[in-house]
Amino acid sequence: MNETALTAPHGMPGHLVGFVEALRARGVPVGPSETVDAGRVLTVLDLLDREAVREGLACSLLRRTTHRATFDGLFDLWFPVALGERDPADDDIEIPHTPAGDVDIPALREMLAELLAMEDPGRQLEQIAAQLVEQLGQYQSARGPSFSAYQALKEVQPQTLLAKILAGLAIGPDTSPFETEVARRAARQRIDGFRATVEAETRRRVAERIGRERVATYGVARQAEDVDFLRASERELAELRRSTQRLARVLASRMAVRRKHSRRGEIDLRRTLRKSMSTGGVPIDLVNRKPHPGRPELVLLCDVSGSVAGFSNFTLLLVSALREQFSRVRIFAFVDNTDEVTRFFTPDTQLDQAMTAIMTESDVVGYDGHSDYGGALSSFVREFPDAVTSRSSLLVLGDARTNYRDPQLDTLRSLVGTAKHAHWLNPEPRTQWGSGDSAAERYLEVIEMHECRSARQLTEVVSRLLPV
């Protein structure tokens, strides 16, 4: 820990500031007061106790538990467990070798299975992981020697050790199915934990060669709000769904503030002038018209094809959570045909159930199952001519990729002309609009289009666009 501090230009305080800046860059809100608190924490902790430092900084810097994975990833880079290659003399255990000096893979697999079946082999597994990365994980990259977790684990294949670990946990034929399943899950968690240890060791070694800032850009878990909808993994999408209620509360509070500020109404010029006649016009007291607030109607027209499923699913879930903010919400889904799916979204309905019902019970696929925005717009106007009115706010969700079919610009133009507000939310990067079969630039001539690649972007756009 002290060696790490000495590498910073301004010692430990400068190193802490660099760590805080890295947290901010990854979307973790850390203010000056939290930074000062973290500095005070470091003055009372034993800096040689790395885990105490980790927990102390986490308590002082983090506001939400969802930030912990990002914090741990950056902590391992800024406060590494070691510098450079570890000294084998300090290890309690050593991976086996053949008489020729090569790593004995079968013996190593047996050793690893025994360790993973033990109650608390944490330190020994860390030592094995470090030796694996050093002896099996090195490869020659375009920029010189580097390390790879895949290379280190390729021959060991810890995921295939499940049966041996279960045997080490004394799981036999007489064990109940419940106990067997519990042991199986525990074994899988231990295997995943070992893989994570190897990956962390790999990031540490690579960071020493190319810089921790660069490794942080791709090797540290992103905040759920910053995940790209079109590239999100199943785990990241699941985390997004769990954060929906919190994002809905944020949006609802912003809309409430805007609604409160709009209650004064516009200036009533006639009443203002009449009131000022008694004083000769000096001073003039402004008189406002009494506003007649009414919750707006919202119409969602949403592409649910596979290419934008993550974006569409999350947005539908978010709008469903905001339902009480509107006088009426109508949801329409399409692939190449449009159907109303409002009935599938209730406060108690799970998203996966709703999406399954949409694909199996609604008429969203008309011909070949490929996205057809023109066909969807035409069927929407034909089947639901009264859906969009002068009180409606229309939101279109999709990437505008038409598979080179007619985009039906005139149909969209008529909808935009009827609606009170109309916006298009596109999950693709703006630089890709109009490329290939994308009709985004053509639709942009008719409707205002906004880039919404992540939940953070989507929240900002929706909070700005939704009427009050």
Short mmCIF file of C-alpha atoms in Angstrom, two decimals:
data_model
loop_
_atom_site.label_atom_id
_atom_site.label_comp_id
_atom_site.label_asym_id
_atom_site.label_seq_id
_atom_site.Cartn_x
_atom_site.Cartn_y
_atom_site.Cartn_z
CA MET A 1 0.00 0.00 0.00
CA ASN A 2 2.79 2.43 0.82
CA GLU A 3 4.61 1.64 -2.46
CA THR A 4 1.43 2.43 -4.34
CA ALA A 5 1.11 5.78 -2.61
CA LEU A 6 4.71 6.66 -3.50
CA THR A 7 3.97 6.24 -7.22
CA ALA A 8 1.45 9.13 -7.07
CA PRO A 9 2.82 12.66 -7.69
CA HIS A 10 1.43 13.91 -4.37
CA GLY A 11 1.66 10.79 -2.25
CA MET A 12 -1.41 9.18 -0.71
CA PRO A 13 -3.65 12.31 -0.95
CA GLY A 14 -2.93 12.57 -4.68
CA HIS A 15 -3.49 8.86 -5.13
CA LEU A 16 -6.87 9.10 -3.35
CA VAL A 17 -7.91 12.02 -5.58
CA GLY A 18 -6.99 9.96 -8.65
CA PHE A 19 -9.11 7.09 -7.34
CA VAL A 20 -12.06 9.44 -6.77
CA GLU A 21 -11.73 10.82 -10.30
CA ALA A 22 -11.80 7.27 -11.66
CA LEU A 23 -15.00 6.58 -9.71
CA ARG A 24 -16.61 9.71 -11.14
CA ALA A 25 -15.55 8.73 -14.66
CA ARG A 26 -17.41 5.44 -14.22
CA GLY A 27 -20.63 7.14 -13.10
CA VAL A 28 -20.24 6.89 -9.32
CA PRO A 29 -21.22 10.25 -7.75
CA VAL A 30 -18.52 11.28 -5.28
CA GLY A 31 -18.45 14.85 -4.01
CA PRO A 32 -15.83 16.90 -2.14
CA SER A 33 -17.31 16.07 1.26
CA GLU A 34 -17.07 12.31 0.60
CA THR A 35 -13.47 12.77 -0.59
CA VAL A 36 -12.57 14.63 2.60
CA ASP A 37 -14.23 11.90 4.67
CA ALA A 38 -12.23 9.27 2.79
CA GLY A 39 -9.00 11.15 3.56
CA ARG A 40 -9.88 11.21 7.24
CA VAL A 41 -10.66 7.49 7.15
CA LEU A 42 -7.19 6.74 5.77
CA THR A 43 -5.55 8.61 8.68
CA VAL A 44 -7.01 6.20 11.25
CA LEU A 45 -6.70 2.89 9.35
CA ASP A 46 -3.77 0.53 9.13
CA LEU A 47 -2.73 1.01 5.48
CA LEU A 48 -1.16 -2.44 5.46
CA ASP A 49 -4.61 -3.96 6.08
CA ARG A 50 -5.90 -3.80 2.50
CA GLU A 51 -9.40 -5.09 3.22
CA ALA A 52 -9.85 -2.59 6.05
CA VAL A 53 -8.87 0.18 3.65
CA ARG A 54 -11.31 -1.17 1.06
CA GLU A 55 -14.25 -1.22 3.49
CA GLY A 56 -13.34 2.15 4.99
CA LEU A 57 -13.24 3.87 1.61
CA ALA A 58 -16.44 2.13 0.52
CA CYS A 59 -18.27 3.40 3.59
CA SER A 60 -17.11 6.98 3.04
CA LEU A 61 -17.40 7.21 -0.76
CA LEU A 62 -20.42 5.15 -1.82
CA ARG A 63 -24.04 6.24 -1.58
CA ARG A 64 -25.73 3.19 -3.13
CA THR A 65 -25.02 -0.52 -2.92
CA THR A 66 -25.33 -0.77 -6.72
CA HIS A 67 -22.02 1.09 -7.00
CA ARG A 68 -20.08 -1.57 -5.09
CA ALA A 69 -19.04 -3.72 -8.06
CA THR A 70 -17.57 -0.70 -9.85
CA PHE A 71 -15.86 0.44 -6.65
CA ASP A 72 -14.24 -2.97 -6.07
CA GLY A 73 -12.96 -3.17 -9.64
CA LEU A 74 -11.35 0.27 -9.45
CA PHE A 75 -10.02 -0.34 -5.92
CA ASP A 76 -8.16 -3.43 -7.14
CA LEU A 77 -6.48 -1.27 -9.81
CA TRP A 78 -5.64 1.74 -7.62
CA PHE A 79 -4.77 -0.26 -4.50
CA PRO A 80 -3.40 -3.54 -5.92
CA VAL A 81 -2.62 -6.51 -3.75
CA ALA A 82 0.98 -6.47 -5.01
CA LEU A 83 3.31 -4.77 -7.47
CA GLY A 84 4.82 -6.79 -10.30
CA GLU A 85 5.44 -10.51 -10.06
CA ARG A 86 4.81 -11.96 -6.64
CA ASP A 87 7.69 -13.61 -4.82
CA PRO A 88 7.11 -17.41 -4.92
CA ALA A 89 8.99 -17.71 -1.62
CA ASP A 90 6.08 -15.96 0.11
CA ASP A 91 3.52 -18.53 -1.11
CA ASP A 92 2.24 -21.35 1.06
CA ILE A 93 1.41 -23.47 -1.97
CA GLU A 94 2.87 -23.99 -5.43
CA ILE A 95 1.30 -25.37 -8.57
CA PRO A 96 2.75 -28.78 -9.56
CA HIS A 97 5.22 -29.24 -12.44
CA THR A 98 6.36 -32.17 -14.56
CA PRO A 99 9.99 -33.36 -14.47
CA ALA A 100 10.50 -31.34 -17.67
CA GLY A 101 9.52 -28.16 -15.84
CA ASP A 102 6.10 -27.65 -17.46
CA VAL A 103 2.93 -27.14 -15.47
CA ASP A 104 1.38 -30.51 -14.64
CA ILE A 105 -2.22 -29.78 -15.73
CA PRO A 106 -3.88 -33.01 -14.40
CA ALA A 107 -2.22 -32.61 -11.00
CA LEU A 108 -3.10 -28.91 -10.99
CA ARG A 109 -6.75 -29.73 -11.66
CA GLU A 110 -6.78 -32.20 -8.76
CA MET A 111 -5.19 -29.63 -6.46
CA LEU A 112 -7.66 -26.95 -7.52
CA ALA A 113 -10.65 -29.26 -6.97
CA GLU A 114 -9.40 -30.06 -3.44
CA LEU A 115 -8.92 -26.36 -2.63
CA LEU A 116 -12.36 -25.43 -3.94
CA ALA A 117 -13.91 -28.13 -1.75
CA MET A 118 -12.25 -26.71 1.39
CA GLU A 119 -14.12 -24.36 3.72
CA ASP A 120 -11.88 -21.27 3.47
CA PRO A 121 -8.95 -21.61 1.05
CA GLY A 122 -9.00 -17.92 0.09
CA ARG A 123 -5.29 -17.11 0.45
CA GLN A 124 -4.14 -20.31 -1.24
CA LEU A 125 -6.51 -19.77 -4.19
CA GLU A 126 -5.12 -16.24 -4.63
CA GLN A 127 -1.61 -17.69 -4.73
CA ILE A 128 -2.64 -20.33 -7.28
CA ALA A 129 -4.32 -17.63 -9.40
CA ALA A 130 -1.19 -15.45 -9.35
CA GLN A 131 1.03 -18.39 -10.38
CA LEU A 132 -1.41 -19.36 -13.15
CA VAL A 133 -1.36 -15.86 -14.64
CA GLU A 134 2.43 -15.71 -14.44
CA GLN A 135 3.16 -19.17 -15.86
CA LEU A 136 0.22 -19.85 -18.20
CA GLY A 137 -1.35 -16.45 -18.86
CA GLN A 138 1.47 -14.68 -20.69
CA TYR A 139 1.25 -14.08 -24.42
CA GLN A 140 2.83 -11.81 -27.00
CA SER A 141 0.54 -8.95 -28.06
CA ALA A 142 1.08 -6.31 -30.73
CA ARG A 143 2.41 -3.98 -28.03
CA GLY A 144 4.67 -6.57 -26.44
CA PRO A 145 4.29 -9.13 -23.63
CA SER A 146 0.93 -9.12 -21.88
CA PHE A 147 -1.40 -11.33 -19.82
CA SER A 148 -4.73 -13.02 -20.54
CA ALA A 149 -7.18 -14.64 -18.11
CA TYR A 150 -8.49 -16.81 -20.95
CA GLN A 151 -4.96 -18.01 -21.68
CA ALA A 152 -4.37 -18.79 -18.00
CA LEU A 153 -7.58 -20.82 -17.62
CA LYS A 154 -7.76 -22.42 -21.06
CA GLU A 155 -6.08 -25.70 -20.11
CA VAL A 156 -7.18 -25.81 -16.48
CA GLN A 157 -10.91 -25.44 -17.30
CA PRO A 158 -12.14 -25.02 -13.70
CA GLN A 159 -15.79 -25.11 -14.86
CA THR A 160 -15.37 -28.86 -15.53
CA LEU A 161 -14.38 -29.61 -11.92
CA LEU A 162 -17.92 -29.54 -10.55
CA ALA A 163 -18.20 -33.31 -10.00
CA LYS A 164 -14.85 -33.50 -8.19
CA ILE A 165 -15.75 -30.54 -5.97
CA LEU A 166 -19.09 -32.15 -5.07
CA ALA A 167 -17.26 -35.35 -4.17
CA GLY A 168 -14.97 -33.30 -1.93
CA LEU A 169 -18.05 -31.79 -0.29
CA ALA A 170 -19.16 -35.35 0.64
CA ILE A 171 -22.15 -35.31 -1.70
CA GLY A 172 -23.08 -38.94 -2.34
CA PRO A 173 -26.06 -40.99 -3.58
CA ASP A 174 -27.72 -40.87 -0.15
CA THR A 175 -27.74 -37.07 -0.01
CA SER A 176 -31.17 -35.46 -0.35
CA PRO A 177 -31.97 -33.60 -3.60
CA PHE A 178 -32.23 -30.33 -1.68
CA GLU A 179 -28.78 -30.70 -0.10
CA THR A 180 -27.34 -31.76 -3.46
CA GLU A 181 -28.70 -28.63 -5.15
CA VAL A 182 -27.38 -26.40 -2.36
CA ALA A 183 -23.93 -27.99 -2.69
CA ARG A 184 -24.05 -27.68 -6.47
CA ARG A 185 -24.77 -23.97 -6.29
CA ALA A 186 -22.06 -23.47 -3.69
CA ALA A 187 -19.55 -25.29 -5.92
CA ARG A 188 -20.47 -23.15 -8.91
CA GLN A 189 -20.08 -20.00 -6.84
CA ARG A 190 -16.60 -21.12 -5.75
CA ILE A 191 -15.62 -21.83 -9.36
CA ASP A 192 -16.91 -18.41 -10.43
CA GLY A 193 -15.04 -16.84 -7.54
CA PHE A 194 -11.77 -18.46 -8.60
CA ARG A 195 -12.26 -17.28 -12.18
CA ALA A 196 -12.90 -13.76 -10.86
CA THR A 197 -9.67 -13.96 -8.84
CA VAL A 198 -7.69 -14.92 -11.97
CA GLU A 199 -9.31 -12.09 -13.93
CA ALA A 200 -8.50 -9.58 -11.17
CA GLU A 201 -4.87 -10.74 -11.11
CA THR A 202 -4.73 -10.41 -14.90
CA ARG A 203 -6.07 -6.85 -14.78
CA ARG A 204 -3.48 -5.97 -12.15
CA ARG A 205 -0.60 -7.24 -14.26
CA VAL A 206 -1.90 -5.64 -17.46
CA ALA A 207 -2.52 -2.31 -15.68
CA GLU A 208 1.16 -2.16 -14.73
CA ARG A 209 2.06 -2.38 -18.42
CA ILE A 210 -0.50 -0.17 -20.15
CA GLY A 211 -1.83 1.95 -17.29
CA ARG A 212 -4.70 1.47 -14.86
CA GLU A 213 -6.78 4.26 -16.46
CA ARG A 214 -6.84 2.35 -19.73
CA VAL A 215 -7.68 -0.97 -18.09
CA ALA A 216 -10.47 0.73 -16.13
CA THR A 217 -12.22 1.69 -19.39
CA TYR A 218 -12.89 -1.95 -20.31
CA GLY A 219 -12.07 -4.10 -17.28
CA VAL A 220 -14.30 -2.55 -14.60
CA ALA A 221 -18.02 -3.18 -14.24
CA ARG A 222 -20.14 -0.35 -15.61
CA GLN A 223 -23.05 1.21 -13.79
CA ALA A 224 -26.35 -0.26 -14.90
CA GLU A 225 -27.45 3.20 -16.04
CA ASP A 226 -24.44 3.43 -18.39
CA VAL A 227 -24.83 0.05 -20.09
CA ASP A 228 -25.35 0.25 -23.85
CA PHE A 229 -28.81 -1.21 -24.52
CA LEU A 230 -27.71 -2.86 -27.75
CA ARG A 231 -24.62 -4.50 -26.21
CA ALA A 232 -25.84 -5.34 -22.72
CA SER A 233 -25.40 -8.83 -21.32
CA GLU A 234 -28.22 -10.73 -19.64
CA ARG A 235 -26.75 -9.88 -16.23
CA GLU A 236 -26.59 -6.18 -17.08
CA LEU A 237 -30.15 -6.19 -18.42
CA ALA A 238 -31.33 -7.89 -15.23
CA GLU A 239 -29.60 -5.20 -13.17
CA LEU A 240 -31.29 -2.56 -15.32
CA ARG A 241 -34.69 -4.05 -14.63
CA ARG A 242 -33.99 -4.02 -10.90
CA SER A 243 -33.14 -0.31 -11.11
CA THR A 244 -36.35 0.58 -12.94
CA GLN A 245 -38.36 1.53 -9.86
CA ARG A 246 -35.59 3.86 -8.64
CA LEU A 247 -35.34 5.55 -12.05
CA ALA A 248 -39.13 5.85 -12.17
CA ARG A 249 -39.08 7.63 -8.79
CA VAL A 250 -36.42 10.02 -10.10
CA LEU A 251 -38.50 10.80 -13.19
CA ALA A 252 -41.69 11.19 -11.17
CA SER A 253 -40.03 13.66 -8.79
CA ARG A 254 -38.66 15.70 -11.70
CA MET A 255 -42.08 15.82 -13.33
CA ALA A 256 -43.64 16.87 -10.02
CA VAL A 257 -41.18 19.77 -9.72
CA ARG A 258 -41.90 20.89 -13.27
CA ARG A 259 -45.64 20.64 -12.64
CA LYS A 260 -45.29 22.72 -9.47
CA HIS A 261 -43.35 25.44 -11.30
CA SER A 262 -45.93 25.56 -14.06
CA ARG A 263 -48.87 26.25 -11.73
CA ARG A 264 -48.47 30.01 -11.88
CA GLY A 265 -49.83 30.14 -15.41
CA GLU A 266 -49.19 32.74 -18.13
CA ILE A 267 -49.44 36.49 -17.57
CA ASP A 268 -52.96 37.84 -18.08
CA LEU A 269 -52.19 41.15 -19.83
CA ARG A 270 -55.76 42.48 -19.73
CA ARG A 271 -56.24 41.96 -16.00
CA THR A 272 -52.74 43.30 -15.31
CA LEU A 273 -53.49 46.59 -17.12
CA ARG A 274 -56.88 47.01 -15.46
CA LYS A 275 -55.41 46.44 -12.01
CA SER A 276 -52.64 48.99 -12.63
CA MET A 277 -55.12 51.78 -13.59
CA SER A 278 -55.79 52.61 -9.93
CA THR A 279 -52.13 53.62 -9.49
CA GLY A 280 -51.62 55.25 -12.86
CA GLY A 281 -49.67 52.30 -14.04
CA VAL A 282 -46.97 52.62 -11.35
CA PRO A 283 -46.22 50.11 -9.96
CA ILE A 284 -47.58 47.32 -12.14
CA ASP A 285 -48.53 44.12 -10.37
CA LEU A 286 -48.53 41.17 -12.74
CA VAL A 287 -51.67 39.04 -12.79
CA ASN A 288 -51.37 35.44 -13.97
CA ARG A 289 -54.06 33.38 -15.63
CA LYS A 290 -55.26 30.48 -13.58
CA PRO A 291 -53.71 27.39 -15.11
CA HIS A 292 -55.81 24.37 -15.87
CA PRO A 293 -53.34 21.57 -15.39
CA GLY A 294 -54.27 18.18 -16.69
CA ARG A 295 -52.18 15.08 -16.81
CA PRO A 296 -51.27 14.36 -20.42
CA GLU A 297 -52.03 11.29 -22.49
CA LEU A 298 -49.10 9.15 -23.57
CA VAL A 299 -49.00 6.93 -26.64
CA LEU A 300 -46.02 4.57 -27.04
CA LEU A 301 -45.24 3.01 -30.41
CA CYS A 302 -42.51 0.47 -29.76
CA ASP A 303 -40.35 -1.83 -31.90
CA VAL A 304 -40.08 -5.17 -30.07
CA SER A 305 -37.90 -6.98 -32.63
CA GLY A 306 -34.78 -8.76 -31.43
CA SER A 307 -32.33 -6.08 -32.53
CA VAL A 308 -33.65 -3.50 -30.04
CA ALA A 309 -35.30 -5.80 -27.48
CA GLY A 310 -33.18 -4.66 -24.52
CA PHE A 311 -33.92 -0.98 -25.16
CA SER A 312 -37.62 -1.53 -25.81
CA ASN A 313 -38.14 -3.81 -22.82
CA PHE A 314 -36.52 -1.42 -20.37
CA THR A 315 -38.35 1.63 -21.75
CA LEU A 316 -41.70 -0.17 -21.59
CA LEU A 317 -41.00 -1.16 -18.00
CA LEU A 318 -39.99 2.41 -17.11
CA VAL A 319 -43.09 3.96 -18.70
CA SER A 320 -45.31 1.34 -17.08
CA ALA A 321 -43.88 2.37 -13.70
CA LEU A 322 -44.72 6.01 -14.55
CA ARG A 323 -48.31 5.19 -15.49
CA GLU A 324 -49.85 7.18 -12.64
CA GLN A 325 -48.20 10.36 -13.93
CA PHE A 326 -50.47 10.34 -16.99
CA SER A 327 -54.21 10.50 -17.44
CA ARG A 328 -53.95 7.67 -19.94
CA VAL A 329 -51.20 5.44 -21.32
CA ARG A 330 -51.63 3.35 -24.44
CA ILE A 331 -48.82 1.03 -25.56
CA PHE A 332 -48.52 -0.30 -29.10
CA ALA A 333 -45.88 -2.81 -30.18
CA PHE A 334 -44.75 -3.85 -33.63
CA VAL A 335 -42.29 -5.88 -35.67
CA ASP A 336 -43.83 -5.52 -39.11
CA ASN A 337 -47.42 -5.08 -37.86
CA THR A 338 -48.80 -3.00 -34.99
CA ASP A 339 -51.07 -4.18 -32.18
CA GLU A 340 -52.10 -2.63 -28.87
CA VAL A 341 -50.46 -4.35 -25.89
CA THR A 342 -51.53 -2.05 -23.05
CA ARG A 343 -53.47 -4.92 -21.47
CA PHE A 344 -50.28 -6.87 -20.84
CA PHE A 345 -48.78 -4.17 -18.59
CA THR A 346 -50.23 -4.02 -15.09
CA PRO A 347 -48.57 -3.03 -11.79
CA ASP A 348 -48.20 -6.72 -10.88
CA THR A 349 -47.02 -8.06 -14.25
CA GLN A 350 -43.40 -9.14 -14.64
CA LEU A 351 -41.64 -7.85 -17.75
CA ASP A 352 -40.70 -11.29 -19.06
CA GLN A 353 -44.32 -12.39 -18.76
CA ALA A 354 -45.52 -9.28 -20.58
CA MET A 355 -43.01 -9.71 -23.42
CA THR A 356 -43.87 -13.39 -23.78
CA ALA A 357 -47.55 -12.49 -24.00
CA ILE A 358 -46.82 -9.81 -26.59
CA MET A 359 -44.97 -12.23 -28.86
CA THR A 360 -47.46 -15.09 -28.46
CA GLU A 361 -50.87 -13.46 -27.96
CA SER A 362 -50.68 -10.19 -29.93
CA ASP A 363 -50.54 -9.53 -33.65
CA VAL A 364 -47.16 -7.81 -33.92
CA VAL A 365 -45.76 -10.09 -36.64
CA GLY A 366 -47.58 -9.75 -39.92
CA TYR A 367 -45.47 -11.18 -42.75
CA ASP A 368 -41.92 -12.42 -42.35
CA GLY A 369 -41.04 -11.22 -38.85
CA HIS A 370 -38.46 -8.64 -39.99
CA SER A 371 -38.72 -5.01 -38.87
CA ASP A 372 -40.86 -2.93 -41.20
CA TYR A 373 -41.41 0.57 -39.82
CA GLY A 374 -43.44 1.69 -42.82
CA GLY A 375 -45.76 -1.30 -42.58
CA ALA A 376 -46.07 -0.85 -38.81
CA LEU A 377 -46.95 2.85 -39.16
CA SER A 378 -49.52 2.08 -41.84
CA SER A 379 -51.20 -0.66 -39.81
CA PHE A 380 -51.18 1.59 -36.71
CA VAL A 381 -53.06 4.36 -38.53
CA ARG A 382 -55.39 1.88 -40.20
CA GLU A 383 -56.27 -0.22 -37.13
CA PHE A 384 -56.14 2.51 -34.45
CA PRO A 385 -57.12 5.78 -36.17
CA ASP A 386 -58.22 7.46 -32.91
CA ALA A 387 -55.17 6.49 -30.82
CA VAL A 388 -53.29 9.77 -31.37
CA THR A 389 -55.21 12.98 -30.66
CA SER A 390 -54.38 16.64 -30.10
CA ARG A 391 -53.88 15.84 -26.39
CA SER A 392 -51.50 12.95 -26.98
CA SER A 393 -47.75 12.84 -26.51
CA LEU A 394 -46.37 10.33 -29.00
CA LEU A 395 -43.13 8.46 -28.30
CA VAL A 396 -41.71 6.18 -30.99
CA LEU A 397 -39.08 3.67 -29.80
CA GLY A 398 -36.76 1.95 -32.26
CA ASP A 399 -33.60 2.04 -34.34
CA ALA A 400 -35.43 3.02 -37.58
CA ARG A 401 -33.87 0.15 -39.52
CA THR A 402 -36.48 -0.67 -42.15
CA ASN A 403 -34.78 -3.55 -44.02
CA TYR A 404 -34.80 -1.25 -47.10
CA ARG A 405 -38.60 -1.08 -47.13
CA ASP A 406 -40.78 2.01 -47.67
CA PRO A 407 -40.52 4.12 -44.46
CA GLN A 408 -43.96 5.73 -45.05
CA LEU A 409 -42.84 9.26 -44.17
CA ASP A 410 -46.24 10.77 -44.98
CA THR A 411 -47.94 8.45 -42.51
CA LEU A 412 -45.56 9.50 -39.73
CA ARG A 413 -45.97 13.16 -40.77
CA SER A 414 -49.73 12.91 -40.27
CA LEU A 415 -49.27 11.41 -36.79
CA VAL A 416 -46.79 14.13 -35.79
CA GLY A 417 -49.15 16.80 -37.08
CA THR A 418 -52.01 15.43 -34.97
CA ALA A 419 -50.13 14.85 -31.70
CA LYS A 420 -49.47 17.60 -29.18
CA HIS A 421 -45.87 16.37 -28.80
CA ALA A 422 -43.98 13.77 -30.84
CA HIS A 423 -40.48 12.39 -30.27
CA TRP A 424 -38.47 9.41 -31.48
CA LEU A 425 -36.04 7.64 -29.12
CA ASN A 426 -33.26 5.79 -30.96
CA PRO A 427 -30.87 3.39 -29.13
CA GLU A 428 -28.23 3.53 -31.88
CA PRO A 429 -25.28 5.95 -31.83
CA ARG A 430 -26.03 9.11 -33.77
CA THR A 431 -23.05 8.37 -36.04
CA GLN A 432 -24.86 5.27 -37.34
CA TRP A 433 -28.11 7.02 -38.22
CA GLY A 434 -28.68 6.69 -41.95
CA SER A 435 -26.12 3.91 -42.43
CA GLY A 436 -27.13 0.69 -44.20
CA ASP A 437 -30.89 0.13 -43.97
CA SER A 438 -31.38 2.87 -41.34
CA ALA A 439 -34.02 5.45 -42.31
CA ALA A 440 -33.23 7.57 -39.25
CA GLU A 441 -32.08 10.59 -41.23
CA ARG A 442 -35.24 10.51 -43.36
CA TYR A 443 -37.46 10.22 -40.29
CA LEU A 444 -35.45 13.02 -38.71
CA GLU A 445 -36.93 15.36 -41.34
CA VAL A 446 -40.39 14.62 -39.92
CA ILE A 447 -39.94 14.04 -36.17
CA GLU A 448 -37.46 15.09 -33.49
CA MET A 449 -35.15 12.15 -32.81
CA HIS A 450 -33.00 11.63 -29.71
CA GLU A 451 -30.11 9.27 -29.05
CA CYS A 452 -30.89 6.98 -26.06
CA ARG A 453 -28.12 4.39 -25.82
CA SER A 454 -28.21 3.89 -22.04
CA ALA A 455 -30.61 4.19 -19.14
CA ARG A 456 -28.86 7.37 -18.01
CA GLN A 457 -29.39 8.98 -21.43
CA LEU A 458 -32.94 7.69 -21.57
CA THR A 459 -33.78 9.10 -18.14
CA GLU A 460 -32.40 12.53 -19.06
CA VAL A 461 -34.24 12.60 -22.39
CA VAL A 462 -37.55 11.36 -21.03
CA SER A 463 -37.49 13.73 -18.03
CA ARG A 464 -36.89 16.62 -20.44
CA LEU A 465 -39.46 15.62 -23.06
CA LEU A 466 -42.43 14.28 -21.14
CA PRO A 467 -45.06 17.00 -20.72
CA VAL A 468 -46.50 18.05 -17.39
#
